[in-house]
Coordinates of C-alpha atoms in Angstrom, one line a residue:
Chain E
X1 CA 101.1 131.8 146.6
X2 CA 102.8 129.1 144.6
X3 CA 101.8 126.1 146.6
X4 CA 99.4 127.1 149.4
X5 CA 96.9 129.1 147.3
X6 CA 96.3 126.2 144.8
X7 CA 95.7 123.9 147.7
X8 CA 93.0 126.2 149.0
X9 CA 91.4 126.5 145.6
X10 CA 91.3 122.7 145.2
X11 CA 89.9 122.2 148.7
X12 CA 87.3 124.9 148.3
X13 CA 86.2 123.8 144.8
X14 CA 86.0 120.2 145.9
X15 CA 84.1 120.8 149.1
X16 CA 81.7 123.1 147.3
X17 CA 81.0 120.3 144.9
X18 CA 80.4 117.9 147.8
X19 CA 78.2 120.2 149.9
X20 CA 76.2 121.4 146.9
X21 CA 75.2 117.8 146.2
X22 CA 73.3 117.8 149.5
X23 CA 72.0 121.4 149.4
X24 CA 69.5 122.2 146.6
X25 CA 70.1 125.9 147.3
X26 CA 73.7 125.5 146.0
X27 CA 72.7 123.6 142.9
X28 CA 73.4 126.6 140.6
X29 CA 77.0 126.8 142.1
X30 CA 77.5 123.1 141.4
X31 CA 76.3 123.5 137.8
X32 CA 78.5 126.6 137.3
X33 CA 81.5 124.7 138.7
X34 CA 80.9 121.8 136.4
X35 CA 80.7 124.2 133.4
X36 CA 83.9 125.9 134.5
X37 CA 85.5 122.6 134.7
X38 CA 84.4 121.7 131.1
X39 CA 85.5 125.1 129.8
X40 CA 88.9 124.8 131.5
X41 CA 89.3 121.3 130.1
X42 CA 88.6 122.7 126.6
X43 CA 91.1 125.5 127.1
X44 CA 93.6 122.9 128.4
X45 CA 93.4 121.4 124.9
X46 CA 95.3 124.4 123.6
X47 CA 98.1 123.6 126.0
X48 CA 98.1 120.0 124.6
X49 CA 98.2 121.4 121.1
X50 CA 101.0 123.8 121.9
X51 CA 103.0 120.9 123.5
X52 CA 102.6 118.8 120.3
X53 CA 103.6 121.7 118.2
X54 CA 106.6 122.6 120.3
X55 CA 107.9 119.0 120.5
X56 CA 107.6 118.2 116.8
X57 CA 109.0 121.6 115.7
X58 CA 112.1 121.0 117.9
X59 CA 112.4 117.5 116.4
X60 CA 112.3 118.9 112.9
X61 CA 114.7 121.8 113.6
X62 CA 117.2 119.4 115.3
X63 CA 116.8 117.0 112.3
X64 CA 116.5 114.1 114.8
X65 CA 115.7 110.6 113.7
X66 CA 112.3 110.3 112.2
X67 CA 111.9 114.1 111.8
X68 CA 110.0 113.5 108.5
X69 CA 107.2 111.9 110.4
X70 CA 107.1 115.0 112.6
X71 CA 106.5 117.0 109.5
X72 CA 103.5 114.8 108.7
X73 CA 102.2 115.3 112.2
X74 CA 102.6 119.0 112.0
X75 CA 101.0 119.3 108.6
X76 CA 98.0 117.1 109.7
X77 CA 97.7 119.2 112.9
X78 CA 97.9 122.6 111.3
X79 CA 95.6 121.8 108.3
X80 CA 93.0 120.2 110.5
X81 CA 93.1 123.1 112.9
X82 CA 92.7 125.6 110.1
X83 CA 89.8 123.8 108.4
X84 CA 88.0 123.2 111.7
X85 CA 88.3 126.6 113.2
X86 CA 87.5 128.4 110.0
X87 CA 84.7 125.9 109.1
X88 CA 86.1 125.2 105.6
X89 CA 83.4 123.7 103.4
X90 CA 80.6 124.2 106.0
X91 CA 77.5 125.7 104.5
X92 CA 75.5 128.3 106.5
X93 CA 72.3 127.2 108.1
X94 CA 69.5 127.3 105.5
X95 CA 67.5 129.6 107.8
X96 CA 70.4 132.1 108.0
X97 CA 72.2 132.0 104.6
X98 CA 73.5 135.5 105.2
X99 CA 75.6 134.3 108.2
X100 CA 78.5 132.3 106.9
X101 CA 79.6 130.8 110.3
X102 CA 76.2 129.4 111.5
X103 CA 76.6 125.9 110.0
X104 CA 77.4 122.8 112.0
X105 CA 81.1 122.6 112.3
X106 CA 81.2 118.9 111.4
X107 CA 78.6 119.2 108.6
X108 CA 78.7 116.3 106.2
X109 CA 80.9 117.2 103.2
X110 CA 83.0 119.7 105.2
X111 CA 86.8 119.5 105.4
X112 CA 86.7 118.6 109.1
X113 CA 84.1 115.9 108.4
X114 CA 86.4 114.5 105.7
X115 CA 89.4 114.4 108.0
X116 CA 87.4 112.4 110.6
X117 CA 85.7 110.1 108.0
X118 CA 88.8 109.3 106.0
X119 CA 91.7 109.8 108.3
X120 CA 90.9 109.5 112.0
X121 CA 88.2 106.8 111.9
X122 CA 89.8 104.4 109.5
X123 CA 93.3 104.6 111.0
X124 CA 92.1 104.3 114.7
X125 CA 89.6 101.6 113.9
X126 CA 92.3 99.6 112.1
X127 CA 94.8 100.1 115.0
X128 CA 92.2 98.7 117.4
X129 CA 91.4 95.9 114.9
X130 CA 95.1 95.0 114.9
X131 CA 94.7 94.1 118.6
X132 CA 92.6 91.1 117.6
X133 CA 95.8 89.5 116.3
X134 CA 97.9 90.5 119.2
X135 CA 95.3 89.4 121.8
X136 CA 95.0 86.1 120.1
X137 CA 98.8 85.7 120.0
X138 CA 99.2 86.8 123.6
X139 CA 96.4 84.5 124.7
X140 CA 98.0 81.6 122.9
X141 CA 101.4 82.2 124.6
X142 CA 100.1 83.2 128.1
X143 CA 97.0 81.1 128.7
X144 CA 97.9 77.8 130.1
X145 CA 95.3 75.8 132.1
X146 CA 97.8 75.0 134.8
X147 CA 95.7 75.8 137.8
X148 CA 92.0 76.3 138.7
X149 CA 92.1 80.1 138.3
X150 CA 93.5 79.9 134.8
X151 CA 91.1 77.2 133.9
X152 CA 88.2 79.3 135.1
X153 CA 89.4 82.3 133.0
X154 CA 90.0 80.3 129.9
X155 CA 86.9 78.2 130.2
X156 CA 84.7 81.3 130.7
X157 CA 86.2 83.0 127.7
X158 CA 85.7 79.9 125.6
X159 CA 82.1 79.5 126.6
X160 CA 81.3 83.1 126.0
X161 CA 83.0 83.3 122.7
X162 CA 81.0 80.3 121.5
X163 CA 77.8 81.3 123.3
X164 CA 77.6 84.8 121.9
X165 CA 78.2 83.6 118.3
X166 CA 76.2 81.3 116.0
X167 CA 78.6 78.5 116.8
X168 CA 77.0 78.1 120.2
X169 CA 73.5 77.6 118.8
X170 CA 74.9 75.3 116.1
X171 CA 76.8 73.1 118.6
X172 CA 74.2 72.9 121.4
X173 CA 70.9 73.9 119.8
X174 CA 69.8 70.2 119.4
X175 CA 69.0 69.9 123.1
X176 CA 67.9 73.5 123.6
X177 CA 64.3 72.6 124.2
X178 CA 65.0 70.0 126.9
X179 CA 67.8 71.8 128.7
X180 CA 67.9 75.5 127.6
X181 CA 70.2 76.5 130.5
X182 CA 72.8 74.0 129.6
X183 CA 73.3 75.2 126.0
X184 CA 76.2 77.5 125.3
X185 CA 74.0 80.6 124.9
X186 CA 72.2 79.5 128.1
X187 CA 75.5 79.1 130.0
X188 CA 76.7 82.4 128.7
X189 CA 73.6 84.1 130.0
X190 CA 74.0 82.5 133.3
X191 CA 77.7 83.5 133.6
X192 CA 76.9 87.1 132.6
X193 CA 73.9 87.4 134.8
X194 CA 75.3 85.7 138.0
X195 CA 79.1 85.4 138.2
X196 CA 80.0 88.3 136.0
X197 CA 77.5 90.5 137.8
X198 CA 78.9 89.6 141.2
X199 CA 82.5 90.1 140.0
X200 CA 81.8 93.4 138.3
X201 CA 80.0 94.6 141.4
X202 CA 82.9 93.7 143.7
X203 CA 85.3 95.5 141.3
X204 CA 83.1 98.6 141.0
X205 CA 82.7 98.8 144.8
X206 CA 86.4 98.5 145.2
X207 CA 87.0 101.2 142.5
X208 CA 84.5 103.5 144.2
X209 CA 86.2 103.2 147.5
X210 CA 89.6 103.8 145.9
X211 CA 88.3 106.9 144.1
X212 CA 86.7 108.2 147.3
X213 CA 90.0 107.7 149.2
X214 CA 92.0 109.4 146.4
X215 CA 89.6 112.3 146.3
X216 CA 89.7 112.8 150.0
X217 CA 93.4 112.8 150.0
X218 CA 93.3 115.7 147.4
X219 CA 90.6 117.6 149.2
X220 CA 92.5 117.3 152.6
X221 CA 95.8 118.4 150.9
X222 CA 97.5 115.1 151.6
X223 CA 98.1 114.3 147.9
X224 CA 99.8 117.4 146.4
X225 CA 101.4 115.6 143.4
X226 CA 99.4 117.8 140.9
X227 CA 101.4 120.8 142.1
X228 CA 104.5 119.4 140.5
X229 CA 108.0 119.9 141.9
X230 CA 108.8 122.5 144.5
X231 CA 111.2 124.1 142.0
X232 CA 108.5 125.0 139.5
Chain V
X1 CA 118.9 91.5 98.2
X2 CA 117.5 89.3 100.9
X3 CA 115.1 86.6 100.0
X4 CA 112.6 88.0 102.5
X5 CA 112.7 91.4 100.7
X6 CA 112.3 89.8 97.3
X7 CA 109.2 87.8 98.4
X8 CA 107.7 90.9 100.0
X9 CA 108.3 93.1 97.0
X10 CA 106.9 90.4 94.7
X11 CA 103.7 90.2 96.8
X12 CA 103.5 94.0 96.7
X13 CA 104.1 94.1 92.9
X14 CA 101.5 91.4 92.3
X15 CA 99.0 93.3 94.5
X16 CA 99.5 96.5 92.5
X17 CA 99.2 94.7 89.2
X18 CA 96.0 92.9 90.4
X19 CA 94.6 96.2 91.5
X20 CA 95.4 97.9 88.2
X21 CA 93.8 95.1 86.2
X22 CA 90.7 95.2 88.5
X23 CA 90.5 99.0 87.9
X24 CA 90.7 98.5 84.2
X25 CA 88.0 95.9 84.3
X26 CA 85.6 98.3 86.0
X27 CA 86.8 101.1 83.7
X28 CA 85.5 99.0 80.8
X29 CA 82.1 99.4 82.3
X30 CA 82.6 103.1 82.7
X31 CA 83.0 103.1 86.4
X32 CA 85.9 104.1 88.6
X33 CA 86.8 101.6 91.3
X34 CA 85.9 102.9 94.8
X35 CA 83.9 105.8 93.4
X36 CA 81.6 107.5 95.9
X37 CA 78.3 109.0 94.8
X38 CA 76.1 111.7 96.3
X39 CA 72.7 113.1 95.7
X40 CA 72.0 116.8 96.2
X41 CA 69.2 117.2 98.7
X42 CA 69.1 121.0 98.9
X43 CA 70.9 124.1 97.8
X44 CA 71.6 127.3 99.7
X45 CA 72.1 130.4 97.6
X46 CA 74.1 133.2 99.2
X47 CA 73.8 136.6 97.6
X48 CA 76.2 139.6 97.9
X49 CA 75.2 141.3 101.1
X50 CA 75.8 144.7 99.4
X51 CA 72.9 144.0 97.0
X52 CA 70.6 141.9 99.0
X53 CA 69.7 141.5 102.7
X54 CA 68.2 138.4 104.4
X55 CA 65.2 138.9 106.6
X56 CA 63.0 136.7 108.6
X57 CA 59.4 137.3 109.6
X58 CA 56.7 135.3 111.4
X59 CA 55.0 132.8 109.1
X60 CA 51.4 134.1 108.6
X61 CA 50.2 130.5 108.5
X62 CA 52.1 129.3 111.6
X63 CA 53.0 132.0 114.2
X64 CA 55.6 129.7 115.8
X65 CA 57.6 129.4 112.6
X66 CA 59.4 132.1 110.6
X67 CA 60.0 132.5 106.9
X68 CA 63.1 134.0 105.4
X69 CA 63.6 135.8 102.2
X70 CA 66.1 138.1 100.4
X71 CA 65.2 141.8 100.1
X72 CA 66.8 144.2 97.7
X73 CA 68.8 146.7 99.7
X74 CA 67.8 149.5 97.3
X75 CA 64.2 148.9 98.3
X76 CA 64.9 149.3 102.0
X77 CA 64.0 152.7 103.4
X78 CA 67.1 154.7 104.5
X79 CA 69.2 151.5 104.6
X80 CA 67.7 150.9 108.1
X81 CA 66.5 147.5 109.1
X82 CA 62.7 148.0 108.6
X83 CA 59.9 146.5 110.5
X84 CA 59.2 143.9 107.9
X85 CA 56.1 142.5 109.3
X86 CA 53.5 143.3 111.8
X87 CA 54.3 140.7 114.6
X88 CA 50.6 140.3 115.3
X89 CA 49.0 140.5 111.9
X90 CA 52.0 139.0 110.2
X91 CA 51.6 141.3 107.2
X92 CA 54.8 141.6 105.2
X93 CA 55.6 145.2 104.4
X94 CA 58.7 144.7 102.3
X95 CA 58.5 142.7 99.2
X96 CA 61.0 139.8 98.5
X97 CA 63.6 140.6 95.8
X98 CA 63.2 139.2 92.3
X99 CA 66.1 136.7 92.6
X100 CA 66.2 136.1 88.9
X101 CA 67.8 139.5 88.4
X102 CA 70.8 138.5 90.7
X103 CA 73.5 136.0 90.5
X104 CA 74.3 134.2 93.8
X105 CA 77.7 135.0 95.2
X106 CA 77.9 131.3 96.3
X107 CA 75.7 128.3 96.0
X108 CA 76.1 125.5 98.6
X109 CA 74.9 122.0 97.8
X110 CA 73.7 119.9 100.7
X111 CA 74.7 116.5 99.7
X112 CA 74.1 113.0 101.1
X113 CA 76.1 109.9 100.2
X114 CA 74.3 107.1 98.4
X115 CA 75.3 103.6 97.6
X116 CA 77.0 102.8 94.2
X117 CA 73.8 100.8 93.2
X118 CA 72.1 104.1 92.7
X119 CA 74.9 105.6 90.6
X120 CA 72.8 105.7 87.4
X121 CA 69.8 107.5 89.0
X122 CA 68.9 111.0 88.2
X123 CA 70.4 113.6 90.6
X124 CA 73.1 111.2 91.7
X125 CA 76.6 112.4 90.9
X126 CA 80.2 111.3 91.5
X127 CA 81.8 112.9 94.5
X128 CA 85.5 113.5 93.8
X129 CA 86.4 114.5 97.3
X130 CA 84.7 111.5 98.9
X131 CA 86.3 109.2 96.3
X132 CA 89.8 110.5 97.0
X133 CA 89.0 110.2 100.7
X134 CA 88.0 106.6 100.3
X135 CA 91.1 105.7 98.4
X136 CA 93.2 107.6 101.0
X137 CA 91.5 105.8 103.9
X138 CA 91.9 102.4 102.2
X139 CA 95.6 103.0 101.6
X140 CA 96.0 104.2 105.2
X141 CA 94.2 101.0 106.4
X142 CA 96.7 98.9 104.5
X143 CA 99.5 101.0 106.0
X144 CA 98.3 100.2 109.5
X145 CA 97.8 96.5 108.7
X146 CA 101.4 96.4 107.5
X147 CA 102.5 96.6 111.1
X148 CA 101.5 92.9 111.4
X149 CA 104.7 92.2 109.5
X150 CA 106.8 94.6 111.5
X151 CA 107.2 98.3 112.3
X152 CA 107.8 100.2 109.0
X153 CA 107.7 103.7 107.5
X154 CA 104.2 103.2 106.1
X155 CA 102.8 102.4 109.5
X156 CA 104.8 105.3 111.0
X157 CA 103.3 107.6 108.4
X158 CA 99.7 106.6 109.3
X159 CA 100.5 106.9 113.0
X160 CA 102.1 110.3 112.7
X161 CA 99.2 111.6 110.6
X162 CA 96.5 110.4 113.0
X163 CA 98.3 111.9 116.0
X164 CA 98.4 115.4 114.4
X165 CA 94.9 115.2 112.9
X166 CA 93.2 113.8 116.0
X167 CA 94.9 116.3 118.3
X168 CA 93.7 119.2 116.2
X169 CA 90.2 117.6 115.8
X170 CA 89.9 117.4 119.6
X171 CA 90.8 121.1 119.9
X172 CA 88.3 122.1 117.2
X173 CA 85.5 120.1 118.9
X174 CA 86.3 121.7 122.2
X175 CA 86.3 125.1 120.6
X176 CA 83.0 124.8 118.9
X177 CA 81.1 122.8 121.6
X178 CA 82.5 124.4 124.7
X179 CA 84.4 127.6 124.3
X180 CA 82.0 129.3 121.8
X181 CA 78.6 128.5 123.4
X182 CA 79.6 128.3 127.0
X183 CA 82.4 130.8 127.5
X184 CA 82.1 133.4 124.7
X185 CA 78.4 132.8 124.5
X186 CA 77.9 133.9 128.1
X187 CA 80.3 136.8 128.0
X188 CA 79.5 138.2 124.5
X189 CA 76.0 136.7 123.8
X190 CA 75.1 139.2 121.1
X191 CA 78.3 138.4 119.1
X192 CA 77.7 134.6 119.4
X193 CA 74.0 135.0 118.5
X194 CA 74.8 137.2 115.5
X195 CA 77.7 135.3 114.1
X196 CA 77.8 131.6 115.2
X197 CA 74.6 130.4 116.9
X198 CA 71.4 132.2 115.9
X199 CA 69.4 130.2 118.4
X200 CA 71.7 131.3 121.3
X201 CA 69.3 132.9 123.7
X202 CA 71.4 133.1 127.0
X203 CA 72.0 136.5 128.5
X204 CA 75.3 137.9 129.7
X205 CA 76.4 135.9 132.8
X206 CA 78.9 137.8 134.9
X207 CA 80.2 134.8 137.0
X208 CA 81.8 133.5 133.9
X209 CA 84.4 136.3 134.0
X210 CA 86.0 134.1 136.7
X211 CA 86.5 131.2 134.3
X212 CA 87.8 133.6 131.7
X213 CA 90.5 134.7 134.2
X214 CA 91.3 131.1 135.1
X215 CA 91.5 130.3 131.3
X216 CA 94.0 133.1 130.8
X217 CA 96.0 131.8 133.9
X218 CA 96.0 128.3 132.5
X219 CA 97.4 129.5 129.1
X220 CA 100.0 131.5 131.1
X221 CA 101.9 128.2 131.3
X222 CA 103.0 128.9 127.8
X223 CA 104.7 132.0 128.9
X224 CA 108.5 131.8 129.7
X225 CA 107.9 133.5 133.1
X226 CA 105.4 133.0 135.8
X227 CA 104.2 129.7 134.5
X228 CA 103.4 128.6 138.1
X229 CA 100.1 130.6 138.0
X230 CA 98.7 127.9 135.8
X231 CA 98.6 125.8 139.0
X232 CA 95.5 127.8 140.2
X233 CA 93.2 126.7 137.4
X234 CA 94.8 123.3 137.5
X235 CA 94.0 123.2 141.2
X236 CA 90.4 124.2 140.4
X237 CA 90.1 121.3 137.8
X238 CA 91.6 118.8 140.3
X239 CA 89.4 120.0 143.1
X240 CA 86.1 120.0 141.2
X241 CA 87.0 116.6 139.8
X242 CA 87.8 115.2 143.2
X243 CA 84.6 116.6 144.7
X244 CA 82.4 115.5 141.8
X245 CA 83.9 112.0 141.6
X246 CA 83.8 111.5 145.3
X247 CA 80.0 111.9 145.3
X248 CA 79.3 110.4 141.9
X249 CA 81.2 107.2 142.5
X250 CA 80.0 106.8 146.1
X251 CA 76.5 107.1 144.8
X252 CA 76.6 105.1 141.5
X253 CA 79.4 102.6 142.1
X254 CA 79.1 102.1 145.9
X255 CA 75.6 102.7 147.3
X256 CA 73.7 101.7 144.2
X257 CA 75.8 98.5 143.7
X258 CA 75.3 97.5 147.3
X259 CA 71.5 98.3 147.0
X260 CA 71.4 96.1 143.9
X261 CA 73.1 93.3 145.8
X262 CA 70.6 93.2 148.6
X263 CA 68.4 90.6 147.0
X264 CA 65.7 88.3 148.4
X265 CA 67.2 85.0 149.2
X266 CA 63.9 83.2 149.1
X267 CA 62.2 84.2 145.9
X268 CA 58.5 83.6 145.5
X269 CA 56.5 83.9 142.3
X270 CA 53.0 82.9 141.4
X271 CA 52.6 81.8 145.0
X272 CA 55.4 79.2 144.8
X273 CA 59.0 79.0 145.7
X274 CA 61.4 79.8 142.8
X275 CA 64.4 77.6 143.7
X276 CA 66.7 78.6 140.8
X277 CA 66.1 82.3 141.2
X278 CA 66.8 82.0 144.9
X279 CA 70.1 80.2 144.2
X280 CA 70.9 82.9 141.6
X281 CA 70.5 85.6 144.2
X282 CA 72.4 83.7 146.8
X283 CA 75.4 83.2 144.4
X284 CA 75.4 86.9 143.4
X285 CA 75.4 88.0 147.1
X286 CA 78.1 85.5 148.1
X287 CA 80.1 86.3 145.0
X288 CA 80.1 90.0 145.7
X289 CA 81.1 89.4 149.3
X290 CA 83.8 86.9 148.4
X291 CA 85.2 89.3 145.7
X292 CA 85.3 92.2 148.2
X293 CA 87.0 90.0 150.8
X294 CA 89.8 89.4 148.3
X295 CA 90.2 93.2 147.9
X296 CA 90.3 93.6 151.7
X297 CA 93.9 93.7 152.7
X298 CA 93.6 94.9 156.3
X299 CA 93.1 91.3 157.5
X300 CA 95.6 88.6 156.6
X301 CA 94.2 86.2 154.1
X302 CA 94.3 82.9 156.0
X303 CA 91.7 80.6 157.6
X304 CA 88.1 81.5 156.8
X305 CA 89.1 84.8 155.3
X306 CA 91.7 83.2 153.1
X307 CA 89.2 80.6 151.8
X308 CA 86.6 83.3 151.1
X309 CA 89.2 85.4 149.3
X310 CA 90.1 82.3 147.2
X311 CA 86.5 82.0 146.2
X312 CA 86.6 85.7 145.4
X313 CA 89.5 85.1 143.1
X314 CA 87.4 82.4 141.3
X315 CA 84.6 84.9 140.8
X316 CA 87.0 87.6 139.6
X317 CA 88.6 85.1 137.2
X318 CA 85.2 84.3 135.6
X319 CA 84.6 88.1 135.3
X320 CA 88.0 88.6 133.7
X321 CA 87.4 85.7 131.3
X322 CA 84.1 87.2 130.3
X323 CA 85.8 90.6 129.8
X324 CA 88.5 89.0 127.7
X325 CA 85.9 87.2 125.5
X326 CA 84.1 90.5 124.9
X327 CA 87.3 92.3 124.2
X328 CA 88.3 89.7 121.6
X329 CA 84.8 89.8 120.0
X330 CA 84.9 93.6 119.9
X331 CA 88.3 93.6 118.2
X332 CA 87.2 90.9 115.7
X333 CA 84.1 92.9 114.9
X334 CA 86.3 95.9 114.1
X335 CA 88.6 93.7 112.0
X336 CA 85.7 92.4 110.0
X337 CA 84.5 96.0 109.5
X338 CA 87.8 97.1 108.2
X339 CA 88.0 94.1 105.9
X340 CA 84.5 94.8 104.6
X341 CA 85.6 98.4 104.0
X342 CA 88.5 97.2 101.9
X343 CA 86.7 94.5 99.9
X344 CA 83.3 96.1 99.6
X345 CA 83.6 99.9 99.7
X346 CA 87.0 100.1 98.0
X347 CA 87.5 97.1 95.8
X348 CA 83.9 96.2 95.1
X349 CA 84.7 92.5 95.5
X350 CA 81.8 91.7 97.7
X351 CA 78.3 93.3 97.9

């Protein structure tokens, strides 16, 4: 029951999804299975939340290094959960003013909207923006045009960075009418339309084959890593 | 005290002083730096449900629409929900309440943010919550930027905060977009329709009892005993993902990509031979095959295969170079957005 039954569930669910794709009569089963998957993924969020809660509560109770930041995480987590689940600051729908819970959960001006607009978005966007500095720094240290492959990578990046900005037009615009394909924007279009298309397709076909192989290993019960250790 | 600390503290102090002076300068003009303004677009008045009841009836002018109005409970016969209107004739049989006699239990304002240029217009007011939010976001942005110097408590604060808030945010989104409409909405449709989603029109759907059971089993993992039963719903998730991905990727990333690569090598248009388009198609086709040869490890990469694989590496390097360039551009765009946020929205230094 602990290991065999989950294998049967995974195999049956997977094969149903595969077979239903080819049989219109099973379309409803496929749609149901997709919806079940989405619901279970949403429920799994509770497990994630409980895990965060447990980990940070332990850190605070043990007074481990940096426990103060765990308090911040816990406060942010609990307050956001409360205002989101109880729709704090969400007005009811104008058509149903007598039903307090009918408003859009992320309505503009609500507490959850505030937490996204003024906490999540600015902090995550700035964290990603920081990568601009680190990418530039890493590129400076790592990129050396010491062989043909490195030169191709570096040269392509250089051409596209210039070609997709105004600098490309400014530098090569003076001969655009005679040789449009040899301008930086023209070269960028050519690289993106020919070499990048070919490379992306090769990568995507490779990924598709890899995913197909991994999926088959799961459906056939060869890959059982998702069951965890035998002791569990 | 170290020289480095002195310099940093000096910069920090100068920044705070400059900010204070800038605030005072704007204060002279009667404006608060970073202030956010809103205009009220609509109001929703909610009355005490013991005094008034809300009813909807078909609109006599447009049968597909409905109109809603408050009715005095004392005017309702026997406190029973009356047939307010004849569905066919649309005649209203209960009169709307005279709202001037009642005080709303709560009035909601539907607000929309407007730019600071419109601050002096009628109907535009200062939003305290949004102004506090903007200041908080700006300070958090600076906290994150402080990581460029080195890891520090300010950055850690912002990091800890966003971890907690975004985890809860994801849970809330999952709850309102998936659990309520698709799980509860199909098991208790009347409750969901009455309380949360008035447009919810799906009937009770018995097969969803199955996913309810799986959900309970999944949450059983939190229990100190028998946590292994959570493997069953987990196996379902893994199995459906594997089955779905197997087909989806073979279709979109395998078959369709191969189909898109089968191109005419001799391109004709307007009755003539298009040399450059033919070369383009040839290069795409050879590029894909060379790239795939590099990924094919069942044959040793030497001789003709080795040379083809080497060409494949060149194609892939060009692809990675393009990817790198786009990543850099994306990050720089984000960076300019954040700088614009600080200098325009917050400090009003640029317009």
